[in-house]
Structures are given as C-alpha cells and as structure tokens.
C-alpha cells in the first residue's frame, strides 16, 4: 500500500490506479470509500475480497458530476432528477433502475443500482480523472466501524488496498442517506448524512424503513454493522446508568447535562461528549472518530445514550444501534 496526498500529481496517480483495476481508498465528505472501476468485474471482486464483504451487499457507484449518473442509472423515475439537482454533490445515495452495462457484482444481481455524486472535491477529481464511475463501499472490513480518517483505513485495510489518498478528516462523518426511488412510495433504506426531513419536504408520502416493524430487505439494514470490538450498550437519552457492573467503561454523552452527570457519578473510566450544545451534525461528524478511539483504548464496555430522532440524530442513532449489543 502507498499513501497518497491530494496534490494534483497524486490525484492523477490515484485515478490511473483505478483505471488499471487497482483499489484506491478515497476521502469523501461522509466516510472513506474503497474505490474501484465500476465497469471492471475483477476490480469489483477485489473490493469484496478486501472488505471480506458478503457478495450480497451491493456497492454504491460514485460519479464526478450529477449528470454522470445517467451513465449507470435511469433517472427518469419520479423525483430522481429533482433530487439530483437539489442534493448533488452531497451525502445522498439514490437507488435507481440500473443500466444493462453495470456489472451484477456492483449490484449483487439486483435490477437497481445505488448512485451518488459525492461533495468532496478530491473524490470528484479522482473520479473525473479516472474517466470511469467508481464503485466504493466504506473502506472498512465488513461489519467494523467506518473510517473517517486515512489512518483508520491504514490500520484496518492497509495491507489489502493499493493506494490510500489522505484527504484529512471526513466532515459529515456518517455514511450517505440511502433512498430507494425504485419503490413506490420512495423509501429511505438507511438514514445518513442528508437529513430525512429535507427529503420528506420534497417527496410526497416518503416512507422510512423501520427496523421495529419490517425485516431487513437491503443489506445496510442488517441489525449489526459498523460495530466496535468492545461491547457497546445503547440507552435512552439521559439514561446512562449511575453505576457500571465491574470493569472499566466509557460513556458517550450528548450534551453538557448528561456529560456533567456522568462525570459527577465518578463511575466512568472516560466520559466523552459528542456535542456539548446538542448539535446532531457535530455529533455525526465526531461519532466514528470517537468510537475508533474508544475501541482502541480497550475499555471493557462502551455505553452511549441515544440522540433525539431529529436531523442527523436519526443517522447517529442508527449507527449506534448497529454498533450495539442486542
Ligand atoms: P456502503 O457502501 O458501505 O455505505 O453501503 C452501501 C449500502 O447501500 C448497502 O449496504 C445498501 O444498504 C445500499 N445499497 C446499495 N445498492 C443498493 C440497491 N441496489 N438496493 C438497495 N440498497 C442498496
Ligand atoms: Mg459500509
């Protein structure tokens, strides 16, 4: 593996590598992606191998320009064009009828493909220079925490990728919102970096996948995913216990009030505040970074409180739930 910078020369090398069928970890505004030429079946197979990802989990295909999506998907379905104009480049992935040319490996044999135009300018330059759409799942081993820094990719997948482009920390910090436009009404399959409320403003009768009432149909809906190696217990907002049974434990709080309460109890080996002023955007940006840190610190247990289900709070709760002990 070779670490690349975001210099024009290195972005060219990254693009060349993708064109040559190699694997390149690229920064996006959500999390780091493990990029490969979406037209190249061998390269796609290498993505699954590197991630140890079950092949039923389809990849998100990234394009450099909103207009480039038409090459891989049919945007004539309701809302696709409106949403691409409104939210791309950005943290929205749309599931759309696929073009014949898209390999089954990218879509796990589904007739639909997930497409996104990311906002990160380095990601877009790499894709543009490569001249191909770039299939990129998150650059983590299947089931483990998503990477929000190049160091996370180095530590988790360093020996299984060809290049890692270090574009610094991912500002959004959680994966994209996945919206299925092939179903009627459109369905949010995974809450993420784009608040669901913004989609609901535009889409009449928008449905949101609810794990409590529906069994998983899309792979991102698996109940366990993005998990740290330590057991993580998720509790209601304000519900962190005053005492932890045995061992050392870290508390993940949302806001000064619960942070103070946790510190006062004196029971926690470490107390972390995801956002002192209870801003879910700030919490999302910090989430995986903090989970990586806490996981590496080898506490016996992690405890986290839920955020209100508003804006990016929905995405943060979804990731915390998936990371948690059921
Ligand atoms: P990741 O690339 O790791 O952020 O995960 C990609 C996620 O996108 C998958 O786990 C699915 O939830 C979703 N996805 C990708 N393609 C499709 C598709 N054709 N239909 C439904 N969901 C999809
Ligand atoms: Mg992932």
mmCIF file of C-alpha atoms and ligand atoms in Angstrom:
data_model
loop_
_atom_site.group_PDB
_atom_site.id
_atom_site.type_symbol
_atom_site.label_atom_id
_atom_site.label_comp_id
_atom_site.label_asym_id
_atom_site.label_seq_id
_atom_site.Cartn_x
_atom_site.Cartn_y
_atom_site.Cartn_z
ATOM 1 C CA UNK A 1 0.000 0.000 0.000
ATOM 2 C CA UNK A 2 1.129 3.511 -0.751
ATOM 3 C CA UNK A 3 -0.206 6.613 0.928
ATOM 4 C CA UNK A 4 -1.004 9.474 -1.465
ATOM 5 C CA UNK A 5 -1.552 13.190 -0.834
ATOM 6 C CA UNK A 6 -4.141 15.392 -2.509
ATOM 7 C CA UNK A 7 -1.580 17.028 -4.828
ATOM 8 C CA UNK A 8 -2.602 17.130 -8.494
ATOM 9 C CA UNK A 9 0.096 14.574 -9.272
ATOM 10 C CA UNK A 10 -1.098 12.147 -6.596
ATOM 11 C CA UNK A 11 -4.750 12.534 -7.624
ATOM 12 C CA UNK A 12 -3.624 11.602 -11.147
ATOM 13 C CA UNK A 13 -1.857 8.545 -9.810
ATOM 14 C CA UNK A 14 -4.971 7.543 -7.870
ATOM 15 C CA UNK A 15 -7.093 7.931 -10.999
ATOM 16 C CA UNK A 16 -4.607 5.940 -13.064
ATOM 17 C CA UNK A 17 -4.620 3.162 -10.469
ATOM 18 C CA UNK A 18 -8.422 2.944 -10.601
ATOM 19 C CA UNK A 19 -8.291 2.784 -14.389
ATOM 20 C CA UNK A 20 -5.750 -0.031 -14.063
ATOM 21 C CA UNK A 21 -8.146 -2.073 -11.916
ATOM 22 C CA UNK A 22 -6.453 -1.374 -8.568
ATOM 23 C CA UNK A 23 -8.107 -0.498 -5.259
ATOM 24 C CA UNK A 24 -7.830 3.088 -4.028
ATOM 25 C CA UNK A 25 -9.225 4.338 -0.738
ATOM 26 C CA UNK A 26 -10.582 7.825 -1.312
ATOM 27 C CA UNK A 27 -11.807 10.552 1.033
ATOM 28 C CA UNK A 28 -15.441 11.613 0.695
ATOM 29 C CA UNK A 29 -17.433 14.047 2.827
ATOM 30 C CA UNK A 30 -19.212 11.114 4.526
ATOM 31 C CA UNK A 31 -16.578 8.426 5.215
ATOM 32 C CA UNK A 32 -13.565 6.995 3.330
ATOM 33 C CA UNK A 33 -14.555 4.809 0.394
ATOM 34 C CA UNK A 34 -12.749 1.826 -1.102
ATOM 35 C CA UNK A 35 -12.829 2.778 -4.764
ATOM 36 C CA UNK A 36 -12.648 0.584 -7.862
ATOM 37 C CA UNK A 37 -13.591 0.959 -11.535
ATOM 38 C CA UNK A 38 -17.318 0.164 -11.588
ATOM 39 C CA UNK A 39 -17.047 -1.318 -15.102
ATOM 40 C CA UNK A 40 -14.240 -3.706 -14.113
ATOM 41 C CA UNK A 41 -15.527 -7.035 -12.714
ATOM 42 C CA UNK A 42 -12.147 -8.163 -11.449
ATOM 43 C CA UNK A 43 -11.632 -4.890 -9.593
ATOM 44 C CA UNK A 44 -15.119 -5.192 -8.067
ATOM 45 C CA UNK A 45 -14.374 -8.718 -6.917
ATOM 46 C CA UNK A 46 -11.221 -7.415 -5.246
ATOM 47 C CA UNK A 47 -13.317 -4.901 -3.291
ATOM 48 C CA UNK A 48 -15.395 -7.695 -1.776
ATOM 49 C CA UNK A 49 -12.282 -9.704 -1.061
ATOM 50 C CA UNK A 50 -10.507 -6.780 0.621
ATOM 51 C CA UNK A 51 -13.525 -5.998 2.789
ATOM 52 C CA UNK A 52 -14.316 -9.659 3.438
ATOM 53 C CA UNK A 53 -17.761 -8.468 2.466
ATOM 54 C CA UNK A 54 -20.550 -10.943 1.697
ATOM 55 C CA UNK A 55 -21.210 -10.606 -2.006
ATOM 56 C CA UNK A 56 -24.906 -9.944 -1.440
ATOM 57 C CA UNK A 57 -24.102 -6.449 -0.230
ATOM 58 C CA UNK A 58 -24.239 -4.090 -3.217
ATOM 59 C CA UNK A 59 -21.827 -1.195 -3.712
ATOM 60 C CA UNK A 60 -22.516 2.489 -4.196
ATOM 61 C CA UNK A 61 -21.371 3.786 -7.585
ATOM 62 C CA UNK A 62 -19.859 7.266 -7.414
ATOM 63 C CA UNK A 63 -19.863 9.772 -10.259
ATOM 64 C CA UNK A 64 -17.922 13.025 -10.643
ATOM 65 C CA UNK A 65 -20.857 15.128 -11.882
ATOM 66 C CA UNK A 66 -24.579 14.855 -11.175
ATOM 67 C CA UNK A 67 -25.080 14.404 -14.936
ATOM 68 C CA UNK A 68 -22.758 11.390 -14.935
ATOM 69 C CA UNK A 69 -25.331 9.307 -13.089
ATOM 70 C CA UNK A 70 -27.262 8.729 -16.316
ATOM 71 C CA UNK A 71 -24.412 6.527 -17.482
ATOM 72 C CA UNK A 72 -25.141 3.941 -14.780
ATOM 73 C CA UNK A 73 -28.804 4.515 -13.893
ATOM 74 C CA UNK A 74 -32.177 5.511 -15.297
ATOM 75 C CA UNK A 75 -33.068 8.896 -13.830
ATOM 76 C CA UNK A 76 -36.497 9.085 -15.428
ATOM 77 C CA UNK A 77 -38.222 7.637 -12.339
ATOM 78 C CA UNK A 78 -40.140 10.158 -10.204
ATOM 79 C CA UNK A 79 -38.014 12.545 -8.122
ATOM 80 C CA UNK A 80 -34.612 11.323 -9.385
ATOM 81 C CA UNK A 81 -33.777 14.416 -11.443
ATOM 82 C CA UNK A 82 -35.223 16.876 -8.926
ATOM 83 C CA UNK A 83 -33.267 15.319 -6.073
ATOM 84 C CA UNK A 84 -30.029 15.083 -8.057
ATOM 85 C CA UNK A 85 -30.295 18.785 -8.885
ATOM 86 C CA UNK A 86 -31.139 19.724 -5.322
ATOM 87 C CA UNK A 87 -28.791 17.499 -3.275
ATOM 88 C CA UNK A 88 -25.864 16.507 -5.526
ATOM 89 C CA UNK A 89 -22.998 16.750 -4.994
ATOM 90 C CA UNK A 90 -23.757 15.597 -1.463
ATOM 91 C CA UNK A 91 -24.467 12.798 1.021
ATOM 92 C CA UNK A 92 -27.493 11.318 -0.781
ATOM 93 C CA UNK A 93 -27.409 7.900 -2.463
ATOM 94 C CA UNK A 94 -30.275 7.090 -4.806
ATOM 95 C CA UNK A 95 -31.263 3.527 -5.657
ATOM 96 C CA UNK A 96 -32.422 3.583 -9.301
ATOM 97 C CA UNK A 97 -33.069 1.154 -12.157
ATOM 98 C CA UNK A 98 -29.631 0.180 -13.438
ATOM 99 C CA UNK A 99 -28.220 0.368 -16.951
ATOM 100 C CA UNK A 100 -27.515 -3.040 -18.518
ATOM 101 C CA UNK A 101 -23.836 -2.296 -18.630
ATOM 102 C CA UNK A 102 -23.461 -2.148 -14.814
ATOM 103 C CA UNK A 103 -21.931 -5.458 -13.669
ATOM 104 C CA UNK A 104 -24.038 -7.678 -11.397
ATOM 105 C CA UNK A 105 -21.192 -7.673 -8.910
ATOM 106 C CA UNK A 106 -21.783 -3.972 -8.218
ATOM 107 C CA UNK A 107 -25.486 -4.504 -7.553
ATOM 108 C CA UNK A 108 -25.443 -8.050 -6.139
ATOM 109 C CA UNK A 109 -27.604 -9.086 -9.063
ATOM 110 C CA UNK A 110 -30.330 -6.547 -8.248
ATOM 111 C CA UNK A 111 -32.045 -4.708 -11.133
ATOM 112 C CA UNK A 112 -31.242 -1.458 -9.315
ATOM 113 C CA UNK A 113 -28.016 0.409 -8.665
ATOM 114 C CA UNK A 114 -27.089 2.808 -5.852
ATOM 115 C CA UNK A 115 -25.599 6.062 -7.208
ATOM 116 C CA UNK A 116 -24.088 9.111 -5.599
ATOM 117 C CA UNK A 117 -22.182 12.225 -6.604
ATOM 118 C CA UNK A 118 -20.006 12.986 -3.565
ATOM 119 C CA UNK A 119 -19.236 16.551 -2.473
ATOM 120 C CA UNK A 120 -15.570 16.014 -1.613
ATOM 121 C CA UNK A 121 -13.582 17.830 -4.284
ATOM 122 C CA UNK A 122 -10.661 15.324 -4.190
ATOM 123 C CA UNK A 123 -13.038 12.403 -4.645
ATOM 124 C CA UNK A 124 -14.627 14.158 -7.593
ATOM 125 C CA UNK A 125 -11.266 14.976 -9.154
ATOM 126 C CA UNK A 126 -10.116 11.369 -8.832
ATOM 127 C CA UNK A 127 -13.334 10.074 -10.399
ATOM 128 C CA UNK A 128 -13.232 12.698 -13.163
ATOM 129 C CA UNK A 129 -9.575 11.980 -13.967
ATOM 130 C CA UNK A 130 -10.180 8.221 -13.945
ATOM 131 C CA UNK A 131 -12.864 8.627 -16.603
ATOM 132 C CA UNK A 132 -14.982 5.822 -15.110
ATOM 133 C CA UNK A 133 -17.701 5.623 -12.459
ATOM 134 C CA UNK A 134 -16.153 4.484 -9.177
ATOM 135 C CA UNK A 135 -17.806 1.802 -7.074
ATOM 136 C CA UNK A 136 -16.917 2.444 -3.459
ATOM 137 C CA UNK A 137 -18.247 0.912 -0.280
ATOM 138 C CA UNK A 138 -16.936 2.235 3.012
ATOM 139 C CA UNK A 139 -13.227 1.411 3.379
ATOM 140 C CA UNK A 140 -13.556 -0.837 6.441
ATOM 141 C CA UNK A 141 -13.615 -4.584 6.926
ATOM 142 C CA UNK A 142 -17.220 -5.761 6.677
ATOM 143 C CA UNK A 143 -19.111 -5.111 9.900
ATOM 144 C CA UNK A 144 -16.480 -2.905 11.534
ATOM 145 C CA UNK A 145 -16.574 0.850 12.236
ATOM 146 C CA UNK A 146 -16.488 3.067 9.158
ATOM 147 C CA UNK A 147 -13.281 5.068 8.591
ATOM 148 C CA UNK A 148 -13.372 8.863 8.924
ATOM 149 C CA UNK A 149 -9.602 9.394 8.652
ATOM 150 C CA UNK A 150 -6.934 7.944 6.373
ATOM 151 C CA UNK A 151 -5.264 6.476 9.490
ATOM 152 C CA UNK A 152 -8.358 4.340 10.099
ATOM 153 C CA UNK A 153 -8.038 2.859 6.609
ATOM 154 C CA UNK A 154 -4.313 2.266 7.048
ATOM 155 C CA UNK A 155 -4.963 0.415 10.308
ATOM 156 C CA UNK A 156 -7.921 -1.656 9.057
ATOM 157 C CA UNK A 157 -7.213 -2.356 5.394
ATOM 158 C CA UNK A 158 -3.652 -1.143 4.873
ATOM 159 C CA UNK A 159 -2.344 -4.454 3.582
ATOM 160 C CA UNK A 160 -5.321 -5.077 1.287
ATOM 161 C CA UNK A 161 -5.516 -1.869 -0.766
ATOM 162 C CA UNK A 162 -3.118 -0.460 -3.337
ATOM 163 C CA UNK A 163 -3.376 3.253 -2.502
ATOM 164 C CA UNK A 164 -4.914 5.414 0.205
ATOM 165 C CA UNK A 165 -5.478 9.088 -0.566
ATOM 166 C CA UNK A 166 -5.193 11.119 2.632
ATOM 167 C CA UNK A 167 -7.774 13.882 2.389
ATOM 168 C CA UNK A 168 -7.969 14.551 6.129
ATOM 169 C CA UNK A 169 -10.981 14.035 8.316
ATOM 170 C CA UNK A 170 -14.423 13.433 6.754
ATOM 171 C CA UNK A 171 -16.598 16.422 7.720
ATOM 172 C CA UNK A 172 -20.008 14.678 7.701
ATOM 173 C CA UNK A 173 -18.736 11.578 9.480
ATOM 174 C CA UNK A 174 -21.607 9.150 8.789
ATOM 175 C CA UNK A 175 -22.453 7.351 5.561
ATOM 176 C CA UNK A 176 -24.833 8.771 2.977
ATOM 177 C CA UNK A 177 -28.600 8.618 3.268
ATOM 178 C CA UNK A 178 -29.787 5.777 1.003
ATOM 179 C CA UNK A 179 -33.086 6.469 -0.754
ATOM 180 C CA UNK A 180 -34.803 3.825 -2.869
ATOM 181 C CA UNK A 181 -36.586 5.553 -5.743
ATOM 182 C CA UNK A 182 -37.453 2.276 -7.442
ATOM 183 C CA UNK A 183 -40.191 1.634 -4.883
ATOM 184 C CA UNK A 184 -43.495 3.477 -4.633
ATOM 185 C CA UNK A 185 -43.620 5.466 -2.416
ATOM 186 C CA UNK A 186 -39.870 6.148 -2.248
ATOM 187 C CA UNK A 187 -38.270 4.550 0.786
ATOM 188 C CA UNK A 188 -35.344 5.653 2.954
ATOM 189 C CA UNK A 189 -33.334 2.437 3.370
ATOM 190 C CA UNK A 190 -30.668 3.942 5.595
ATOM 191 C CA UNK A 191 -30.660 7.308 7.382
ATOM 192 C CA UNK A 192 -27.376 9.137 6.818
ATOM 193 C CA UNK A 193 -25.622 12.407 6.108
ATOM 194 C CA UNK A 194 -28.613 14.070 4.445
ATOM 195 C CA UNK A 195 -31.422 14.717 6.959
ATOM 196 C CA UNK A 196 -34.545 12.701 6.128
ATOM 197 C CA UNK A 197 -36.647 15.815 6.827
ATOM 198 C CA UNK A 198 -35.186 17.502 3.730
ATOM 199 C CA UNK A 199 -36.331 14.570 1.577
ATOM 200 C CA UNK A 200 -39.762 14.495 3.208
ATOM 201 C CA UNK A 201 -40.215 18.156 2.252
ATOM 202 C CA UNK A 202 -39.960 17.182 -1.401
ATOM 203 C CA UNK A 203 -41.244 13.608 -1.607
ATOM 204 C CA UNK A 204 -44.938 13.156 -1.053
ATOM 205 C CA UNK A 205 -45.585 10.202 1.291
ATOM 206 C CA UNK A 206 -41.900 9.377 1.829
ATOM 207 C CA UNK A 207 -41.506 6.068 3.679
ATOM 208 C CA UNK A 208 -38.698 5.408 6.139
ATOM 209 C CA UNK A 209 -37.513 1.878 6.794
ATOM 210 C CA UNK A 210 -38.388 0.960 10.355
ATOM 211 C CA UNK A 211 -36.429 -1.930 11.788
ATOM 212 C CA UNK A 212 -39.010 -2.378 14.534
ATOM 213 C CA UNK A 213 -41.786 -3.326 12.118
ATOM 214 C CA UNK A 214 -40.040 -4.574 8.968
ATOM 215 C CA UNK A 215 -37.494 -7.293 8.404
ATOM 216 C CA UNK A 216 -34.353 -6.243 6.534
ATOM 217 C CA UNK A 217 -34.502 -6.298 2.739
ATOM 218 C CA UNK A 218 -31.492 -4.114 1.941
ATOM 219 C CA UNK A 219 -28.077 -5.131 3.247
ATOM 220 C CA UNK A 220 -27.449 -1.831 5.062
ATOM 221 C CA UNK A 221 -30.439 -2.734 7.227
ATOM 222 C CA UNK A 222 -28.706 -5.647 8.896
ATOM 223 C CA UNK A 223 -29.043 -5.036 12.630
ATOM 224 C CA UNK A 224 -25.345 -5.434 13.330
ATOM 225 C CA UNK A 225 -22.871 -3.373 11.345
ATOM 226 C CA UNK A 226 -20.346 -0.623 11.948
ATOM 227 C CA UNK A 227 -19.523 -2.375 15.213
ATOM 228 C CA UNK A 228 -16.585 -1.761 17.538
ATOM 229 C CA UNK A 229 -14.766 -4.764 19.019
ATOM 230 C CA UNK A 230 -15.871 -3.756 22.555
ATOM 231 C CA UNK A 231 -19.482 -4.330 23.608
ATOM 232 C CA UNK A 232 -21.481 -1.135 23.256
ATOM 233 C CA UNK A 233 -24.708 -0.626 25.194
ATOM 234 C CA UNK A 234 -27.203 1.879 23.840
ATOM 235 C CA UNK A 235 -29.632 3.525 26.276
ATOM 236 C CA UNK A 236 -32.369 6.150 26.080
ATOM 237 C CA UNK A 237 -31.465 9.819 26.033
ATOM 238 C CA UNK A 238 -30.442 10.787 29.572
ATOM 239 C CA UNK A 239 -30.487 7.112 30.586
ATOM 240 C CA UNK A 240 -26.800 6.405 31.216
ATOM 241 C CA UNK A 241 -26.567 4.283 34.358
ATOM 242 C CA UNK A 242 -25.064 5.780 37.517
ATOM 243 C CA UNK A 243 -23.066 2.609 38.095
ATOM 244 C CA UNK A 244 -21.490 0.098 35.716
ATOM 245 C CA UNK A 245 -21.161 -3.562 36.650
ATOM 246 C CA UNK A 246 -17.437 -4.343 37.053
ATOM 247 C CA UNK A 247 -14.532 -3.483 34.757
ATOM 248 C CA UNK A 248 -13.758 -0.177 33.067
ATOM 249 C CA UNK A 249 -16.334 1.560 30.956
ATOM 250 C CA UNK A 250 -16.511 4.669 28.781
ATOM 251 C CA UNK A 251 -19.607 6.843 28.452
ATOM 252 C CA UNK A 252 -20.623 8.525 25.204
ATOM 253 C CA UNK A 253 -22.815 11.507 26.092
ATOM 254 C CA UNK A 254 -24.818 14.019 24.064
ATOM 255 C CA UNK A 255 -24.754 17.465 25.647
ATOM 256 C CA UNK A 256 -23.262 19.097 28.741
ATOM 257 C CA UNK A 257 -26.064 17.985 31.044
ATOM 258 C CA UNK A 258 -25.538 14.232 30.713
ATOM 259 C CA UNK A 259 -21.784 14.769 30.466
ATOM 260 C CA UNK A 260 -21.784 16.556 33.823
ATOM 261 C CA UNK A 261 -23.977 13.860 35.362
ATOM 262 C CA UNK A 262 -21.631 11.134 34.096
ATOM 263 C CA UNK A 263 -18.564 12.976 35.379
ATOM 264 C CA UNK A 264 -20.242 13.574 38.756
ATOM 265 C CA UNK A 265 -21.004 9.867 39.184
ATOM 266 C CA UNK A 266 -17.280 9.123 39.146
ATOM 267 C CA UNK A 267 -18.047 5.658 37.758
ATOM 268 C CA UNK A 268 -16.706 6.061 34.259
ATOM 269 C CA UNK A 269 -13.111 5.488 33.205
ATOM 270 C CA UNK A 270 -13.758 8.009 30.438
ATOM 271 C CA UNK A 271 -16.555 10.404 29.561
ATOM 272 C CA UNK A 272 -16.860 11.790 26.027
ATOM 273 C CA UNK A 273 -19.309 14.444 24.858
ATOM 274 C CA UNK A 274 -20.400 14.006 21.220
ATOM 275 C CA UNK A 275 -21.657 17.595 21.158
ATOM 276 C CA UNK A 276 -21.778 19.925 24.190
ATOM 277 C CA UNK A 277 -24.539 22.079 22.670
ATOM 278 C CA UNK A 278 -26.515 19.069 21.424
ATOM 279 C CA UNK A 279 -25.911 19.615 17.713
ATOM 280 C CA UNK A 280 -26.582 16.341 15.842
ATOM 281 C CA UNK A 281 -24.423 17.481 12.902
ATOM 282 C CA UNK A 282 -21.446 17.874 15.231
ATOM 283 C CA UNK A 283 -22.250 14.515 16.856
ATOM 284 C CA UNK A 284 -22.329 12.763 13.463
ATOM 285 C CA UNK A 285 -19.003 14.327 12.479
ATOM 286 C CA UNK A 286 -17.369 13.086 15.684
ATOM 287 C CA UNK A 287 -19.079 9.694 16.046
ATOM 288 C CA UNK A 288 -16.823 7.185 14.238
ATOM 289 C CA UNK A 289 -13.697 9.100 15.186
ATOM 290 C CA UNK A 290 -14.574 8.752 18.847
ATOM 291 C CA UNK A 291 -15.691 5.130 18.523
ATOM 292 C CA UNK A 292 -12.366 4.244 16.867
ATOM 293 C CA UNK A 293 -10.523 5.960 19.707
ATOM 294 C CA UNK A 294 -12.552 4.323 22.464
ATOM 295 C CA UNK A 295 -12.298 0.927 20.809
ATOM 296 C CA UNK A 296 -8.509 1.223 20.621
ATOM 297 C CA UNK A 297 -8.340 2.261 24.294
ATOM 298 C CA UNK A 298 -9.620 -1.203 25.313
ATOM 299 C CA UNK A 299 -12.285 -0.316 27.841
ATOM 300 C CA UNK A 300 -14.307 -3.364 28.870
ATOM 301 C CA UNK A 301 -17.552 -1.707 27.848
ATOM 302 C CA UNK A 302 -18.847 1.320 25.972
ATOM 303 C CA UNK A 303 -22.145 2.962 26.893
ATOM 304 C CA UNK A 304 -23.919 5.520 24.746
ATOM 305 C CA UNK A 305 -27.137 7.471 25.045
ATOM 306 C CA UNK A 306 -29.492 7.970 22.091
ATOM 307 C CA UNK A 307 -29.928 11.355 20.438
ATOM 308 C CA UNK A 308 -33.351 12.814 19.667
ATOM 309 C CA UNK A 309 -34.508 11.319 16.319
ATOM 310 C CA UNK A 310 -34.214 14.649 14.509
ATOM 311 C CA UNK A 311 -31.999 15.634 11.576
ATOM 312 C CA UNK A 312 -28.714 13.710 11.683
ATOM 313 C CA UNK A 313 -29.745 12.337 15.087
ATOM 314 C CA UNK A 314 -31.573 9.619 13.146
ATOM 315 C CA UNK A 315 -28.355 8.558 11.391
ATOM 316 C CA UNK A 316 -26.292 8.695 14.596
ATOM 317 C CA UNK A 317 -28.876 6.558 16.433
ATOM 318 C CA UNK A 318 -28.934 4.077 13.540
ATOM 319 C CA UNK A 319 -25.115 3.683 13.683
ATOM 320 C CA UNK A 320 -25.126 3.432 17.482
ATOM 321 C CA UNK A 321 -27.881 0.828 17.306
ATOM 322 C CA UNK A 322 -25.959 -1.219 14.754
ATOM 323 C CA UNK A 323 -22.813 -0.953 16.874
ATOM 324 C CA UNK A 324 -24.665 -2.044 19.999
ATOM 325 C CA UNK A 325 -25.150 -5.294 21.840
ATOM 326 C CA UNK A 326 -28.646 -6.627 21.048
HETATM 327 P P1 LIG B 1 -21.675 1.347 1.990
HETATM 328 O O1 LIG B 1 -21.124 1.442 0.626
HETATM 329 O O2 LIG B 1 -20.803 0.536 2.903
HETATM 330 O O3 LIG B 1 -22.010 2.687 2.547
HETATM 331 O O4 LIG B 1 -23.031 0.516 1.875
HETATM 332 C C1 LIG B 1 -23.787 0.550 0.708
HETATM 333 C C2 LIG B 1 -25.217 0.356 1.073
HETATM 334 O O5 LIG B 1 -26.045 0.889 0.062
HETATM 335 C C3 LIG B 1 -25.627 -1.102 1.134
HETATM 336 O O6 LIG B 1 -25.309 -1.688 2.362
HETATM 337 C C4 LIG B 1 -27.114 -0.999 0.914
HETATM 338 O O7 LIG B 1 -27.761 -0.641 2.107
HETATM 339 C C5 LIG B 1 -27.253 0.179 -0.016
HETATM 340 N N1 LIG B 1 -27.465 -0.240 -1.395
HETATM 341 C C6 LIG B 1 -26.565 -0.264 -2.388
HETATM 342 N N2 LIG B 1 -27.115 -0.684 -3.542
HETATM 343 C C7 LIG B 1 -28.405 -0.959 -3.281
HETATM 344 C C8 LIG B 1 -29.508 -1.452 -4.060
HETATM 345 N N3 LIG B 1 -29.384 -1.739 -5.356
HETATM 346 N N4 LIG B 1 -30.671 -1.626 -3.427
HETATM 347 C C9 LIG B 1 -30.796 -1.347 -2.119
HETATM 348 N N5 LIG B 1 -29.804 -0.876 -1.330
HETATM 349 C C10 LIG B 1 -28.624 -0.681 -1.904
HETATM 350 MG MG1 LIG B 2 -20.289 0.283 4.888
#
